[in-house]
Amino acid sequence: MTNADPRTAQLADREALDRRALELHGMNYNCAQAVACTLAPAVRADEDQCFRAAEALGAGMGGLTETCGALTGAAMIIGLANSNGKDDPTSKQGTYRIMRKLVADFRAHNGSTLCPELKGIKTKQPLRSCDGCIVDALQLAADALAGLPADKPL
């Protein structure tokens, strides 16, 4: 009997992931928390720890309207999934590669990665809603997780 990759089961129902993330966002989780906490089980991460770690990342990094919180929540999960850990700090370049693709895909789909541009704060013409950004970042992160080798330890 083999140990199944937890990512497979956790990532299989993409609509359920979307519903969960949007439910969390509706419960006052910020965008980063909604993405990170939804994907936490797929990377065997503690949801409460993800919630705490992502708390300062919402509203574009602590309310500064910088990088979209949904993207930073996705980055947390990608790091948790792809890092070799402190005893073998050699995985950074691979993790950066994954995130560069995720960010490029998000930008191509939404026109920006910056919270104020996405929300249309200056133009009054939003490029994407927060809920839309959450779903997009979540789906891109799920794609990235599904693309990791099955033998990559979590």
mmCIF file of C-alpha atoms in Angstrom:
data_model
loop_
_atom_site.group_PDB
_atom_site.id
_atom_site.type_symbol
_atom_site.label_atom_id
_atom_site.label_comp_id
_atom_site.label_asym_id
_atom_site.label_seq_id
_atom_site.Cartn_x
_atom_site.Cartn_y
_atom_site.Cartn_z
ATOM 1 C CA MET A 1 0.000 0.000 0.000
ATOM 2 C CA THR A 2 1.401 3.384 -0.974
ATOM 3 C CA ASN A 3 0.998 6.702 0.764
ATOM 4 C CA ALA A 4 -1.062 8.933 -1.488
ATOM 5 C CA ASP A 5 0.151 12.461 -2.105
ATOM 6 C CA PRO A 6 -2.146 14.658 0.058
ATOM 7 C CA ARG A 7 -2.051 17.355 -2.605
ATOM 8 C CA THR A 8 -3.987 15.151 -5.014
ATOM 9 C CA ALA A 9 -7.017 14.782 -2.780
ATOM 10 C CA GLN A 10 -6.870 18.318 -1.383
ATOM 11 C CA LEU A 11 -6.619 19.944 -4.815
ATOM 12 C CA ALA A 12 -9.044 17.738 -6.744
ATOM 13 C CA ASP A 13 -12.213 19.757 -6.231
ATOM 14 C CA ARG A 14 -11.272 23.221 -7.423
ATOM 15 C CA GLU A 15 -14.785 24.601 -6.991
ATOM 16 C CA ALA A 16 -14.760 23.487 -3.356
ATOM 17 C CA LEU A 17 -11.442 25.294 -2.884
ATOM 18 C CA ASP A 18 -12.949 28.466 -4.339
ATOM 19 C CA ARG A 19 -16.025 28.184 -2.112
ATOM 20 C CA ARG A 20 -13.887 27.617 0.982
ATOM 21 C CA ALA A 21 -11.603 30.581 0.282
ATOM 22 C CA LEU A 22 -14.534 32.906 -0.376
ATOM 23 C CA GLU A 23 -16.295 31.625 2.737
ATOM 24 C CA LEU A 24 -13.198 32.426 4.801
ATOM 25 C CA HIS A 25 -12.932 35.865 3.223
ATOM 26 C CA GLY A 26 -16.572 36.427 4.162
ATOM 27 C CA MET A 27 -15.667 35.516 7.758
ATOM 28 C CA ASN A 28 -13.259 38.480 7.945
ATOM 29 C CA TYR A 29 -10.129 36.624 6.849
ATOM 30 C CA ASN A 30 -7.975 38.908 4.733
ATOM 31 C CA CYS A 31 -7.126 37.892 1.168
ATOM 32 C CA ALA A 32 -3.785 36.335 2.159
ATOM 33 C CA GLN A 33 -5.381 34.367 4.996
ATOM 34 C CA ALA A 34 -8.203 33.132 2.764
ATOM 35 C CA VAL A 35 -5.749 31.687 0.229
ATOM 36 C CA ALA A 36 -3.180 30.360 2.714
ATOM 37 C CA CYS A 37 -5.725 28.766 5.045
ATOM 38 C CA THR A 38 -7.628 27.158 2.178
ATOM 39 C CA LEU A 39 -4.461 25.538 0.836
ATOM 40 C CA ALA A 40 -2.913 24.720 4.223
ATOM 41 C CA PRO A 41 -4.220 21.114 4.275
ATOM 42 C CA ALA A 42 -2.713 20.441 0.847
ATOM 43 C CA VAL A 43 0.761 21.191 2.205
ATOM 44 C CA ARG A 44 0.169 19.677 5.648
ATOM 45 C CA ALA A 45 0.405 23.094 7.280
ATOM 46 C CA ASP A 46 -1.376 24.124 10.443
ATOM 47 C CA GLU A 47 -4.266 26.384 9.472
ATOM 48 C CA ASP A 48 -4.002 28.519 12.606
ATOM 49 C CA GLN A 49 -0.291 29.111 11.988
ATOM 50 C CA CYS A 50 -1.037 30.066 8.378
ATOM 51 C CA PHE A 51 -3.756 32.413 9.595
ATOM 52 C CA ARG A 52 -1.335 34.079 12.005
ATOM 53 C CA ALA A 53 1.532 34.286 9.502
ATOM 54 C CA ALA A 54 -0.709 35.812 6.830
ATOM 55 C CA GLU A 55 -2.365 38.354 9.118
ATOM 56 C CA ALA A 56 0.054 41.165 8.253
ATOM 57 C CA LEU A 57 -0.102 40.443 4.523
ATOM 58 C CA GLY A 58 -3.659 41.554 3.787
ATOM 59 C CA ALA A 59 -4.744 44.749 2.047
ATOM 60 C CA GLY A 60 -1.536 44.836 0.070
ATOM 61 C CA MET A 61 0.961 44.086 2.855
ATOM 62 C CA GLY A 62 -0.364 45.403 6.123
ATOM 63 C CA GLY A 63 -2.843 47.814 4.600
ATOM 64 C CA LEU A 64 -0.178 49.579 2.544
ATOM 65 C CA THR A 65 -1.897 48.622 -0.736
ATOM 66 C CA GLU A 66 1.220 47.072 -2.214
ATOM 67 C CA THR A 67 1.319 43.498 -3.582
ATOM 68 C CA CYS A 68 -2.070 41.790 -3.605
ATOM 69 C CA GLY A 69 -2.651 39.853 -0.388
ATOM 70 C CA ALA A 70 -4.027 36.862 -2.272
ATOM 71 C CA LEU A 71 -0.686 36.569 -4.068
ATOM 72 C CA THR A 72 1.301 36.817 -0.850
ATOM 73 C CA GLY A 73 -0.867 34.104 0.708
ATOM 74 C CA ALA A 74 -0.157 31.945 -2.333
ATOM 75 C CA ALA A 75 3.566 32.673 -1.942
ATOM 76 C CA MET A 76 3.464 31.428 1.658
ATOM 77 C CA ILE A 77 1.956 28.136 0.551
ATOM 78 C CA ILE A 78 4.374 27.692 -2.355
ATOM 79 C CA GLY A 79 7.266 28.254 0.037
ATOM 80 C CA LEU A 80 5.893 25.724 2.507
ATOM 81 C CA ALA A 81 5.416 23.187 -0.273
ATOM 82 C CA ASN A 82 8.680 23.614 -2.158
ATOM 83 C CA SER A 83 11.231 24.541 0.489
ATOM 84 C CA ASN A 84 13.742 21.932 1.574
ATOM 85 C CA GLY A 85 13.740 23.491 5.042
ATOM 86 C CA LYS A 86 16.454 25.087 7.137
ATOM 87 C CA ASP A 87 18.753 22.066 7.104
ATOM 88 C CA ASP A 88 19.024 22.206 3.272
ATOM 89 C CA PRO A 89 18.509 25.811 2.154
ATOM 90 C CA THR A 90 19.050 25.060 -1.535
ATOM 91 C CA SER A 91 15.504 25.211 -2.852
ATOM 92 C CA LYS A 92 15.090 28.988 -3.073
ATOM 93 C CA GLN A 93 15.770 29.332 -6.792
ATOM 94 C CA GLY A 94 13.208 26.656 -7.624
ATOM 95 C CA THR A 95 10.672 28.285 -5.334
ATOM 96 C CA TYR A 96 11.361 31.684 -6.891
ATOM 97 C CA ARG A 97 10.848 30.163 -10.358
ATOM 98 C CA ILE A 98 7.452 28.801 -9.329
ATOM 99 C CA MET A 99 6.427 32.165 -7.872
ATOM 100 C CA ARG A 100 7.644 34.138 -10.898
ATOM 101 C CA LYS A 101 5.371 32.025 -13.105
ATOM 102 C CA LEU A 102 2.447 32.345 -10.705
ATOM 103 C CA VAL A 103 2.872 36.135 -10.507
ATOM 104 C CA ALA A 104 3.305 36.473 -14.280
ATOM 105 C CA ASP A 105 0.147 34.434 -14.893
ATOM 106 C CA PHE A 106 -1.788 36.466 -12.311
ATOM 107 C CA ARG A 107 -0.583 39.730 -13.889
ATOM 108 C CA ALA A 108 -1.436 38.519 -17.400
ATOM 109 C CA HIS A 109 -4.945 37.582 -16.277
ATOM 110 C CA ASN A 110 -5.657 40.658 -14.139
ATOM 111 C CA GLY A 111 -3.470 43.435 -15.528
ATOM 112 C CA SER A 112 -1.561 44.045 -12.286
ATOM 113 C CA THR A 113 -0.365 42.538 -9.026
ATOM 114 C CA LEU A 114 -0.765 45.736 -7.038
ATOM 115 C CA CYS A 115 -3.732 46.021 -4.707
ATOM 116 C CA PRO A 116 -4.659 49.656 -5.526
ATOM 117 C CA GLU A 117 -4.551 49.020 -9.274
ATOM 118 C CA LEU A 118 -6.601 45.846 -8.921
ATOM 119 C CA LYS A 119 -9.139 47.671 -6.750
ATOM 120 C CA GLY A 120 -9.152 50.756 -8.980
ATOM 121 C CA ILE A 121 -8.490 53.075 -6.043
ATOM 122 C CA LYS A 122 -7.232 55.979 -8.183
ATOM 123 C CA THR A 123 -9.038 55.232 -11.436
ATOM 124 C CA LYS A 124 -12.380 54.202 -9.878
ATOM 125 C CA GLN A 125 -12.292 51.336 -12.403
ATOM 126 C CA PRO A 126 -11.301 48.111 -10.681
ATOM 127 C CA LEU A 127 -9.376 45.561 -12.699
ATOM 128 C CA ARG A 128 -10.515 42.712 -10.430
ATOM 129 C CA SER A 129 -12.480 42.322 -7.218
ATOM 130 C CA CYS A 130 -10.810 40.995 -4.073
ATOM 131 C CA ASP A 131 -12.883 37.820 -4.389
ATOM 132 C CA GLY A 132 -11.735 37.462 -7.997
ATOM 133 C CA CYS A 133 -8.102 37.922 -6.959
ATOM 134 C CA ILE A 134 -8.523 35.310 -4.225
ATOM 135 C CA VAL A 135 -9.907 32.763 -6.672
ATOM 136 C CA ASP A 136 -7.231 33.538 -9.269
ATOM 137 C CA ALA A 137 -4.321 33.310 -6.801
ATOM 138 C CA LEU A 138 -5.808 30.179 -5.248
ATOM 139 C CA GLN A 139 -6.206 28.430 -8.593
ATOM 140 C CA LEU A 140 -2.728 29.405 -9.784
ATOM 141 C CA ALA A 141 -1.223 28.193 -6.508
ATOM 142 C CA ALA A 142 -3.198 24.948 -6.757
ATOM 143 C CA ASP A 143 -1.861 24.469 -10.297
ATOM 144 C CA ALA A 144 1.676 25.050 -9.031
ATOM 145 C CA LEU A 145 1.195 22.593 -6.156
ATOM 146 C CA ALA A 146 -0.233 19.974 -8.484
ATOM 147 C CA GLY A 147 2.853 20.404 -10.680
ATOM 148 C CA LEU A 148 5.318 19.633 -7.890
ATOM 149 C CA PRO A 149 6.884 16.193 -7.984
ATOM 150 C CA ALA A 150 4.862 13.692 -5.978
ATOM 151 C CA ASP A 151 7.997 12.695 -4.095
ATOM 152 C CA LYS A 152 8.662 16.269 -2.908
ATOM 153 C CA PRO A 153 8.345 15.885 0.861
ATOM 154 C CA LEU A 154 5.815 18.084 2.586
#
